[in-house]
XYZ file of C-alpha atoms in Angstrom:
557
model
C 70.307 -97.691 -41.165
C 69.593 -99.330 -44.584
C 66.250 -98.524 -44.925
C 66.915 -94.319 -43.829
C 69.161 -93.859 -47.179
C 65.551 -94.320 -49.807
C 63.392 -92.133 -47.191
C 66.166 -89.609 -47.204
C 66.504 -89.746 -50.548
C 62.294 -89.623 -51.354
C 61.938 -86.459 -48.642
C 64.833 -84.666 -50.508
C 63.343 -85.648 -53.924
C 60.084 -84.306 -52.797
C 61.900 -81.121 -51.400
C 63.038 -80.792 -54.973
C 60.137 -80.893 -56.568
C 58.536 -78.572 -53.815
C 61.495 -76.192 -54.761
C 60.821 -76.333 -58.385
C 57.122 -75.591 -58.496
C 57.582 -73.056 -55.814
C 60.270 -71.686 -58.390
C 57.499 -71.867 -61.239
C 55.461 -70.400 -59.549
C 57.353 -67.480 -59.041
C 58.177 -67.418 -62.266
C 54.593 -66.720 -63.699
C 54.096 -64.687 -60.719
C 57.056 -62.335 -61.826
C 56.277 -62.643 -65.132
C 52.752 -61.536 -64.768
C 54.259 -58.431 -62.931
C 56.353 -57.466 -65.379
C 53.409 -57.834 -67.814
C 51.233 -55.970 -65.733
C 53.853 -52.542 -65.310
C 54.324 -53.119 -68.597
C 51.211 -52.290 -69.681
C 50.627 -49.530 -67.000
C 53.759 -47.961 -67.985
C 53.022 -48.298 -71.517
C 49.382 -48.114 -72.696
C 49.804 -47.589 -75.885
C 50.572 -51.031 -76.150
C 47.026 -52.086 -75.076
C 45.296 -49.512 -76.720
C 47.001 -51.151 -80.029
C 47.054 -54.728 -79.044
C 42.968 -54.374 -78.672
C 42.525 -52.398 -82.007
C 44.531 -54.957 -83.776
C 42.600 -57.772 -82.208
C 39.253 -55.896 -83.517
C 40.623 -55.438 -87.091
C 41.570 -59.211 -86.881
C 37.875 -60.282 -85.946
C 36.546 -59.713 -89.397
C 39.756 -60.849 -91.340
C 39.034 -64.294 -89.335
C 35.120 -64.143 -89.938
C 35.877 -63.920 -93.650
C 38.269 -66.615 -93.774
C 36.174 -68.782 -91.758
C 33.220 -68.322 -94.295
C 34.816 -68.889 -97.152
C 36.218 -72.305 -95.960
C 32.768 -73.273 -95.025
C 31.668 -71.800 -98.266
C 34.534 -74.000 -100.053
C 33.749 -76.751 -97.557
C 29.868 -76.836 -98.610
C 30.374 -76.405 -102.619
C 32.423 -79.749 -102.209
C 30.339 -81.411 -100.312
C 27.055 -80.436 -102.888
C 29.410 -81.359 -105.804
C 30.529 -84.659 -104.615
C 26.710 -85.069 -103.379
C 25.639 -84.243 -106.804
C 28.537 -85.845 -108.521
C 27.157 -89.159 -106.949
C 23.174 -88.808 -107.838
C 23.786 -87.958 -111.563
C 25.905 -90.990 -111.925
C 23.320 -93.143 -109.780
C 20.643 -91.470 -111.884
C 22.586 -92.464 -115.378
C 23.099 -95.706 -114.209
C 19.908 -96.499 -113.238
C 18.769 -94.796 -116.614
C 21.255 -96.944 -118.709
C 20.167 -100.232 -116.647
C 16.288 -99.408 -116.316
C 15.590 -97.473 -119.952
C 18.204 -97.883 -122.260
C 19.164 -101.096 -121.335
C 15.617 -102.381 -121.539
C 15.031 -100.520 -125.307
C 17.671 -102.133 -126.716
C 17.150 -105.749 -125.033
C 14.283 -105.283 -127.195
C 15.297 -104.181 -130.354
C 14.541 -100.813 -130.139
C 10.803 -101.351 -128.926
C 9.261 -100.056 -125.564
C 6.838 -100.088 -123.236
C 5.866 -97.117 -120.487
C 4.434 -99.292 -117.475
C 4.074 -99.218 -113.509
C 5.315 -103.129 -113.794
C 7.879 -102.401 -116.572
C 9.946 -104.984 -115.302
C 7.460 -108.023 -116.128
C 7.398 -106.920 -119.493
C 10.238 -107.298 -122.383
C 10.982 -103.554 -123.397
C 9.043 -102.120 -120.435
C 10.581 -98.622 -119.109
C 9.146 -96.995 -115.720
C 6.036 -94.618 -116.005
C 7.345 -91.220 -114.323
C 5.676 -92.168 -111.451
C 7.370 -95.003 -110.894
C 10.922 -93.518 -112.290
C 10.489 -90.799 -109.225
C 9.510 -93.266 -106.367
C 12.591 -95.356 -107.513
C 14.770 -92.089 -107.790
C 14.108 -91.514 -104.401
C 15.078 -94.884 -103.553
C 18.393 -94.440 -105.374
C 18.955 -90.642 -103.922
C 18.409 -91.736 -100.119
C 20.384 -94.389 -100.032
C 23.844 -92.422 -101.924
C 23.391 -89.528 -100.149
C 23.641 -89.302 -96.650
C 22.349 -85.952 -96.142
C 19.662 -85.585 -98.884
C 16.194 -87.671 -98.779
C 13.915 -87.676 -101.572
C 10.237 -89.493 -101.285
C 7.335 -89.486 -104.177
C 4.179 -89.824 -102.400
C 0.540 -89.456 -102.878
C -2.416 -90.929 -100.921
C -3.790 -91.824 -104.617
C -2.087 -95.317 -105.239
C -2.901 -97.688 -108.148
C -4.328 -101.094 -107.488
C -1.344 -103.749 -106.806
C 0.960 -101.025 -105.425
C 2.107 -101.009 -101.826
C 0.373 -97.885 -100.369
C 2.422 -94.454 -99.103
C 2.842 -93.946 -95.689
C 3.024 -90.232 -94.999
C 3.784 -88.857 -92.188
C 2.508 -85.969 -90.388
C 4.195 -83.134 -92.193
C 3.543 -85.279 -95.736
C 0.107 -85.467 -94.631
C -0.549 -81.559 -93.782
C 2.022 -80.597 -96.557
C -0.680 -82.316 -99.073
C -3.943 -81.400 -97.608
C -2.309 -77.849 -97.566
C -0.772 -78.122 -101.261
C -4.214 -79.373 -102.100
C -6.693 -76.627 -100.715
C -4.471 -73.499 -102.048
C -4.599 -74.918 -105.462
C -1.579 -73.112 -106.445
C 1.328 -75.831 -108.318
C 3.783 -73.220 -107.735
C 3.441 -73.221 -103.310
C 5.704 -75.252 -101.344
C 5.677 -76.132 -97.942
C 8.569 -75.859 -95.747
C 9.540 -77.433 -92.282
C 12.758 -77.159 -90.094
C 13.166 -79.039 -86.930
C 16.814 -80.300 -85.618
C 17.936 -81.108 -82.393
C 20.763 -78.616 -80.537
C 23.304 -80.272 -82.513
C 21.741 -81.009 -85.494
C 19.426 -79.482 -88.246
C 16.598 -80.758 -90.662
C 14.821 -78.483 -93.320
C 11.878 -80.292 -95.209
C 10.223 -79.243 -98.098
C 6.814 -80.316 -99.845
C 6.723 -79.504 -104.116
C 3.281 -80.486 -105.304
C 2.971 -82.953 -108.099
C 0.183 -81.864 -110.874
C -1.855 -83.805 -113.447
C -0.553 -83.216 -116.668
C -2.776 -83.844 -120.357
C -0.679 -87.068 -120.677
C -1.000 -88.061 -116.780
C -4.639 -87.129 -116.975
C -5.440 -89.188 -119.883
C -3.239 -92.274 -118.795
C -4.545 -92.561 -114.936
C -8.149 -91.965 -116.143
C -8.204 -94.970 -118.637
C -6.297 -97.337 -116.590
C -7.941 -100.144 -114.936
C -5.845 -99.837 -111.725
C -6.239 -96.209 -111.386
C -7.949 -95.026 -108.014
C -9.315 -92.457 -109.596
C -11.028 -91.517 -113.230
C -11.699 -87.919 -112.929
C -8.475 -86.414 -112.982
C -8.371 -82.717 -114.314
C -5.199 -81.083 -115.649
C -3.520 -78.730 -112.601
C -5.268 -81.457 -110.150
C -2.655 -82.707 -107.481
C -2.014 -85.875 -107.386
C 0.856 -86.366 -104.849
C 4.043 -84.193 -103.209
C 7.566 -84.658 -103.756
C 9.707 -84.595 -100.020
C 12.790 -83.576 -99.788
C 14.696 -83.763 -96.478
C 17.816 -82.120 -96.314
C 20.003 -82.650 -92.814
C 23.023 -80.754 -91.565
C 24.461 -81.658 -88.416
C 25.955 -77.929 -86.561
C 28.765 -80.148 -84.476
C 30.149 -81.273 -88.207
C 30.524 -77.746 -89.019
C 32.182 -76.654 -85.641
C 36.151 -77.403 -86.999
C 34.695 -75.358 -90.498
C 35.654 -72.351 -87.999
C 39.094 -73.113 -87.667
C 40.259 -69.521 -87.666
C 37.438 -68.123 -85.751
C 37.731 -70.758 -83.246
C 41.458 -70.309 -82.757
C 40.956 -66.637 -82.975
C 38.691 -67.171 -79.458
C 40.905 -69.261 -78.341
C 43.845 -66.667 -78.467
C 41.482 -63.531 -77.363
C 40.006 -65.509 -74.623
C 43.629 -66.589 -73.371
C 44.370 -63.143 -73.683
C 41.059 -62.217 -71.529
C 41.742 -64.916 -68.759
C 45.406 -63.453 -68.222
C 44.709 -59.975 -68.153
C 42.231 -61.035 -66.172
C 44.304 -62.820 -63.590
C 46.618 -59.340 -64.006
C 44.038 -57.251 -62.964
C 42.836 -59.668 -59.947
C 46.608 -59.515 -58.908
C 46.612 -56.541 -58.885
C 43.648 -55.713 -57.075
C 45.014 -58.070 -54.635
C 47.683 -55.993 -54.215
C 46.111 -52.663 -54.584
C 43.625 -53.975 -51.480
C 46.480 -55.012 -49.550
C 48.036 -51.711 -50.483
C 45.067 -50.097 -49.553
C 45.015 -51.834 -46.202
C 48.474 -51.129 -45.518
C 47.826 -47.429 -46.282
C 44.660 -47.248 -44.006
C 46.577 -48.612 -41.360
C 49.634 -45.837 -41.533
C 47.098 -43.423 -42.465
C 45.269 -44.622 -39.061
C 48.411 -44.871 -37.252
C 49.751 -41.026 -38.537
C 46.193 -39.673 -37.846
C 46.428 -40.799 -34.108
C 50.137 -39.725 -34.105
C 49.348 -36.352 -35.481
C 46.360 -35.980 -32.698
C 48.601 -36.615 -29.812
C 51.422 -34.123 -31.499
C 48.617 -31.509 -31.859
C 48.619 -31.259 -27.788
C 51.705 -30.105 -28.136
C 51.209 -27.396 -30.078
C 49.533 -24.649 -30.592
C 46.678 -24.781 -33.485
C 48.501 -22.287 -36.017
C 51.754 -23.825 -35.571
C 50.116 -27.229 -35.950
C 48.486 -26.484 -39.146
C 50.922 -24.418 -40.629
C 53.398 -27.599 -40.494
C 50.762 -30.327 -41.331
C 50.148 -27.987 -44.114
C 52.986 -27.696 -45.714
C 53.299 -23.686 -45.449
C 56.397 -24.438 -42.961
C 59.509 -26.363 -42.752
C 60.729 -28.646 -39.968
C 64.267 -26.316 -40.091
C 65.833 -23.819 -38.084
C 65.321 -20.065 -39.319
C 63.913 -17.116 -37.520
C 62.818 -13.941 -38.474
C 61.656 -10.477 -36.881
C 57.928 -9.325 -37.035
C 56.369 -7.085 -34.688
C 53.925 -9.186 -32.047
C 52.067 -8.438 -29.438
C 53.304 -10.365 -26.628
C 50.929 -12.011 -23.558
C 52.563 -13.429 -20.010
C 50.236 -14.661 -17.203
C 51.523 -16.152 -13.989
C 49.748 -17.027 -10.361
C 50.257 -15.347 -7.355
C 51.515 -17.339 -5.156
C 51.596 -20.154 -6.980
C 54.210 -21.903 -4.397
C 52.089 -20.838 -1.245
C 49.241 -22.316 -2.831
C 50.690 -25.635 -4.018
C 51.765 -25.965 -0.306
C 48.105 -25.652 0.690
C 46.844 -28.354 -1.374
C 47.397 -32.233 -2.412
C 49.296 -33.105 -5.408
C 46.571 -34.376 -6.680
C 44.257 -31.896 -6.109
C 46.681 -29.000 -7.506
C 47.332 -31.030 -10.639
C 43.747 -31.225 -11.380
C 43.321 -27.518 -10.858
C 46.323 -26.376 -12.771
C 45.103 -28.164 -15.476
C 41.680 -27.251 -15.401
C 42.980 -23.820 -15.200
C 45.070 -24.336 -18.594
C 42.455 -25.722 -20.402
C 39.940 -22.975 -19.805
C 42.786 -20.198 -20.618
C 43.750 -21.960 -23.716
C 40.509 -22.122 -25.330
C 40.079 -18.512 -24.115
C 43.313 -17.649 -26.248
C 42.536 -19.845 -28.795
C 38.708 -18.332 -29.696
C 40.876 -15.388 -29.911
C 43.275 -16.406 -32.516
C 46.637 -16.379 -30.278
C 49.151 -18.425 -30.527
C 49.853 -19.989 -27.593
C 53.861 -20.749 -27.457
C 54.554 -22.192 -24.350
C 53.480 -23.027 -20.429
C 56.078 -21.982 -17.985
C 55.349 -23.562 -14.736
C 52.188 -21.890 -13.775
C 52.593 -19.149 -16.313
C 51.293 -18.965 -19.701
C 53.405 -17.449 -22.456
C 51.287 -16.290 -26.078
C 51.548 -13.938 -28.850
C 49.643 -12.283 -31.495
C 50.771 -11.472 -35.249
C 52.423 -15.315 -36.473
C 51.736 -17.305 -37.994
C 48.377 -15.350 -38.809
C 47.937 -11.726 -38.079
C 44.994 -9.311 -38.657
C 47.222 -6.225 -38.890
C 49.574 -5.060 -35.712
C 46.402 -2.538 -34.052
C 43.902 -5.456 -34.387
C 46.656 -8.118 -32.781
C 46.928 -5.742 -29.786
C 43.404 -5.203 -29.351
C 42.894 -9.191 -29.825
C 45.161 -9.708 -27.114
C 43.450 -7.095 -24.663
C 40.112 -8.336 -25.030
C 41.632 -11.901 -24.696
C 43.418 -10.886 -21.474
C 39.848 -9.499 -19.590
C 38.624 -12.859 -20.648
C 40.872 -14.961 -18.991
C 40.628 -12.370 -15.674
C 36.646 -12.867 -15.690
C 36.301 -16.522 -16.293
C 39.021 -17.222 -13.681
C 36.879 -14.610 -11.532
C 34.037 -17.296 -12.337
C 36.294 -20.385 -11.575
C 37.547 -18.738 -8.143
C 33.810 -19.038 -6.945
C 33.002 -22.179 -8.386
C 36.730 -23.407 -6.897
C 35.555 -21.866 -3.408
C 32.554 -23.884 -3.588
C 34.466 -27.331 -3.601
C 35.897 -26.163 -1.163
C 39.642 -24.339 -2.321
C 40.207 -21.418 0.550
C 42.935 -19.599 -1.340
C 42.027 -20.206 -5.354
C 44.337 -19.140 -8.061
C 44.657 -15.385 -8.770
C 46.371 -14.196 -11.800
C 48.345 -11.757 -13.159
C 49.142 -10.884 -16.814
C 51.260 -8.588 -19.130
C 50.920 -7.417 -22.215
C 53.839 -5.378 -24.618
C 53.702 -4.857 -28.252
C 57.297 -4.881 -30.309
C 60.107 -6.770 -32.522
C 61.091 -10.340 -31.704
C 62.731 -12.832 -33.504
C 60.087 -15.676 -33.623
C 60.807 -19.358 -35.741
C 62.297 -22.747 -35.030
C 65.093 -22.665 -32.396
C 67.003 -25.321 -30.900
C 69.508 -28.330 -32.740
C 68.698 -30.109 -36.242
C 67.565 -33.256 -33.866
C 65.171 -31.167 -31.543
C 63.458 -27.525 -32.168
C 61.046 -25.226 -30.688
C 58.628 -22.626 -32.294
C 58.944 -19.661 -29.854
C 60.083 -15.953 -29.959
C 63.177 -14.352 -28.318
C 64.124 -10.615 -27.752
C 63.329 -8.299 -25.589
C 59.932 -7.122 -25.748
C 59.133 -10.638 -24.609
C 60.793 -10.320 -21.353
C 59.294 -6.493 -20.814
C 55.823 -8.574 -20.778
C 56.959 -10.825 -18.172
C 58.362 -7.887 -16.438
C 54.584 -6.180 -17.096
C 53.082 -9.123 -15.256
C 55.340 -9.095 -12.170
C 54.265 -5.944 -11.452
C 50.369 -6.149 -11.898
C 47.816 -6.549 -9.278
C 46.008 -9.735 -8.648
C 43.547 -10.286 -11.190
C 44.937 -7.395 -13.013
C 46.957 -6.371 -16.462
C 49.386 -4.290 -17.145
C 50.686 -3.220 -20.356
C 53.021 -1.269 -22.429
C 52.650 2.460 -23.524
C 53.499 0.716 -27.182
C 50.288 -1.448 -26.568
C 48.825 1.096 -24.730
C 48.728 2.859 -28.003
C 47.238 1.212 -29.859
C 44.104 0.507 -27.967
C 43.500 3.121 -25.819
C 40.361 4.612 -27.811
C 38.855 0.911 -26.012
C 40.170 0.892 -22.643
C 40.595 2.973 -19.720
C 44.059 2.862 -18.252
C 46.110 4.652 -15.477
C 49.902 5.240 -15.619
C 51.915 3.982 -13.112
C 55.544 4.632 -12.139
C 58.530 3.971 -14.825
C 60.210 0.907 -14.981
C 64.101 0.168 -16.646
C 64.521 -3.236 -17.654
C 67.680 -5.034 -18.797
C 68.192 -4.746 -22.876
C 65.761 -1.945 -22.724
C 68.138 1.777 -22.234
C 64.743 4.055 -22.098
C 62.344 4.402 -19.166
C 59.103 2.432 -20.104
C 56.027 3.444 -18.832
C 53.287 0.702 -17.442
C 49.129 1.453 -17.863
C 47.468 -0.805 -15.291
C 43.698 -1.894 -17.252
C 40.856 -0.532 -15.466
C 37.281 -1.632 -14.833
C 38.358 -5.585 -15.836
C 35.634 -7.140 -13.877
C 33.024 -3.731 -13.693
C 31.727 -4.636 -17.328
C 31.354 -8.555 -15.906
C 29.559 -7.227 -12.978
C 26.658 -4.670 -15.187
C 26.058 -7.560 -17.288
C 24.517 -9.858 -14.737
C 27.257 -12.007 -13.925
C 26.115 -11.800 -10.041
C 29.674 -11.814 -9.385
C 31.329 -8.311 -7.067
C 34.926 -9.476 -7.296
C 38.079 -6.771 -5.829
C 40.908 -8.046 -6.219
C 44.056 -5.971 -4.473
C 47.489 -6.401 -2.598
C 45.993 -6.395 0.875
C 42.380 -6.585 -0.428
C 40.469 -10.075 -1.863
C 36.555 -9.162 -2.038
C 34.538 -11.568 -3.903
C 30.298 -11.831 -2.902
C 28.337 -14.279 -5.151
C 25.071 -12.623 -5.348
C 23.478 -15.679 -7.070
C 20.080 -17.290 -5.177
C 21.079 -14.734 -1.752
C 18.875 -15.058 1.301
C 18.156 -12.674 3.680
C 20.052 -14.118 6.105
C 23.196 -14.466 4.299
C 22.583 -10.473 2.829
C 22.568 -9.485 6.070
C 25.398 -11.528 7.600
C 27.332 -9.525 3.802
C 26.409 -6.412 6.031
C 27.575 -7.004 9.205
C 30.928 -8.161 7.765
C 31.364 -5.293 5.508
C 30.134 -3.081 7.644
C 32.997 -4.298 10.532
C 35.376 -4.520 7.977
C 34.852 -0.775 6.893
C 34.711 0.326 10.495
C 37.964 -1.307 11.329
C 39.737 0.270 8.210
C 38.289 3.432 9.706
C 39.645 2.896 12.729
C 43.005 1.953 11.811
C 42.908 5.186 9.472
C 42.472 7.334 12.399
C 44.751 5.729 14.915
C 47.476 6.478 11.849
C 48.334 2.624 11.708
């Protein structure tokens, strides 16, 4: 038990620290944030923090230079401060001092030392000069050499630039040329420069009549020699000389590396935004999909759209109203599997949707086995062309499911579906209906119960329609009356028109397809690939048929 206290104690020490770094963390996390809506919210703020840091640039430059500039006049004035003192001491030791050792007398010489009152020849003053400068300042070199020594003397080594320096000093002639050289490592720099040395009428005279000359034909402007000087300047020295600068970069590139770090944040969370929204976008496109099966296309678009409000209102237009139902529908359910009469109904639905929608209706509901549409909302072409769009949708539906009854007959359905359909043209009251929680688009009123009072009284396979529809397309279809109808709601008389010739047009344009549909009457002969056997087995069975009806005609049955 003694030895659980300190591991208790270390684990919650280490939670601690755990809990403070995690707490740091958030900090700078939140405080980045804040930085970062800061300066979307305000960008002003940037747009004036960056000027300011460009107007700073060459304030810092300036200040920079003129330290260095400061910086290198010291340095030459100390550096020159020290060689004129080493130069006047090595005059008062070397001249003066000499002269007056010997009462006032002297003696110009290469070996001035061996001799009382001897002073150095300006050859010799220079190579000792350079002695004296190289070894005060650090920076600065000086050499006198020439390749033209006098007897006794310890000869020059030059080196390779000395040596083309001379040559080139030499060949051009000019005493005024110079030759220049700068070389440096990546941290450090070297200039070199070669002055020529020329013959003067006093050096001419004096090296031609000594005995240790090398040479006794010296001409005035002749050079004898160069003068190197070697000047250094090592760059990582004069790094800290940009103080300002250098803290200036420091600061910008601080600057840089957190907005930086804001703007990979928040890319971070713009992608993860980004994903998020894909995947609800995604998700609402596939939810939107499956709602679109529920209704109809205009209805569907005019709420995805915007152009209509989830809320209940209604108002009255005039629409031309379509009801369809199957003849017996319940006799023919009986007949098949559930199965089989699912597959059918639906295939049914499918092909008379597409049929209403290629004609612009709006399909609002199916009943059952009925099919309940309208013309005029939420898009209408004018009340005449709505009526007329809704007749030549209704002989649509009545051919293709003439073309579906033999195609049906040929898998084998004895009985297939035969339909009959309505059509009335009036006021309803047509919007969203139903509680705040649940709603349907549909229309009320009725003129949509005349149609599905229209329909109940149509042939198989035919349409029936109002005198008010009747009206307005009449100049396009052949109609007769039949007898007057009262309906419930309705105090006049209305008058049906039963459609003529629905399936005559199908039948001229090469559909191959005789199809009568009546009460006590269901002729349909595919005429498609017919042999002669099966023509004349047609024949026999019309012809019976028409003999019997003959028959039963006279008999008065």
């Amino acid at each position: 038990m003694d030895r659980e206290v300190p591991v208790k104690n270390t684990q919650k020490a280490t939670d601690m620290a755990t809990d403070g770094k995690t707490a740091e963390s958030s900090g700078i996390s939140a405080l980045l944030d804040k930085a970062g809506r800061t300066l979307m919210e305000r960008p002003l703020w940037f747009t004036i923090i960056v000027v300011l840091a460009l107007a700073l640039l060459p304030v810092v430059v300036w200040l920079d230079l003129r330290h260095l500039s400061n910086a290198a006049l010291n340095r030459q004035a100390s550096d020159l401060n020290a060689m004129i003192s080493e130069i006047r001491s090595y005059y008062s030791r070397n001249v003066v001092g000499r002269i007056v050792a010997n009462h006032g007398k002297s003696t110009p010489a290469r070996n001035y030392e061996d001799i009382d009152g001897g002073i150095p020849i300006p050859a010799t003053l220079s190579i000792e000069l350079g002695e004296v400068i190289g070894a005060r300042a650090s920076n600065i070199g000086y050499r006198f050499v020439s390749d033209q020594v006098f007897a006794g003397r310890a000869s020059h080594r030059l080196d390779a630039f000395e040596s083309f320096a001379l040559s080139s000093l030499r060949e051009a002639g000019k005493p005024d040329l110079n030759v220049t050289e700068i070389s440096g490592a990546f941290l450090n720099r070297q200039v070199r420069m070669a002055v020529p040395i020329v013959m003067g009428t006093a050096c001419v005279a004096c090296h031609n009549k000594h005995p240790q000359s090398p040479k006794r034909d010296w001409k005035v402007g002749d050079i004898r020699g160069i003068q190197s000087i070697t000047i250094e300047q090592p760059i990582a020295a004069n790094i800290l000389s940009f103080k300002f600068l250098l803290l200036y970069l420091l600061g910008a590139g601080s600057f840089g590396l957190g907005f930086a770090a804001l703007q990979w944040r928040q890319a971070v969370q713009f992608g993860r935004l980004n994903t998020d929204l894909e995947e609800a976008n995604s998700f609402l496109a596939a939810v939107s999909l499956k709602i679109s099966k529920y209704l109809s296309p205009q209805v569907y678009k005019s709420i995805f759209s915007g152009e209509r409000d989830a809320v209940i209102s209604t108002e009255r237009k005039k629409l031309t109203i379509f009801f369809s139902d199957i003849k017996d529908f319940t006799v023919t359910s009986e007949r098949l599997q559930p199965e089989e009469l699912t597959a059918l109904l639906n295939e049914y639905f499918t092909e008379m949707a597409s049929i209403a929608h290629a004609h612009g209706a709006t399909v609002d509901k199916f009943i059952g086995d009925a099919i309940l549409a309208f013309f005029g909302d939420p898009e209408t072409m004018g009340t005449r062309e709505d009526a007329q769009a809704c007749l030549d949708m209704a002989i649509a539906m009545q051919r293709r499911l003439a073309e579906l009854n033999r195609d049906w007959r040929r898998r084998g359905i004895e009985a297939p579906f035969q339909s009959r359909m309505g059509i009335n043209t009036g006021y309803c009251n047509i919007g969203n209906f139903g509680s705040v929680d649940r709603m349907d688009y549909t229309i009320i009123g009725a003129e949509a119960n005349l149609a599905a009072r229209l329909e109940s009284i149509a042939e198989p396979g035919g349409i029936v329609m109002s005198y008010e529809t009747y009206a307005l397309v009449k100049n396009k279809v052949q109609a007769r009356t039949l007898e007057p109808i009262t309906l419930k709601g309705i105090s006049r008389q209305v008058v049906p028109y039963a459609v003529e010739g629905i399936h005559e047009d199908a039948g001229s344009s090469g559909s191959n397809l005789i199809e009568r549909i009546t009460d006590r009457l269901h002729l349909s002969v595919d005429l498609v690939d017919l042999e002669d056997t099966e023509r004349e087995q047609i024949e026999t069975v019309l012809t019976s048929a028409l003999e019997e009806v003959r028959n039963q005609s006279k008999l008065g049955i």
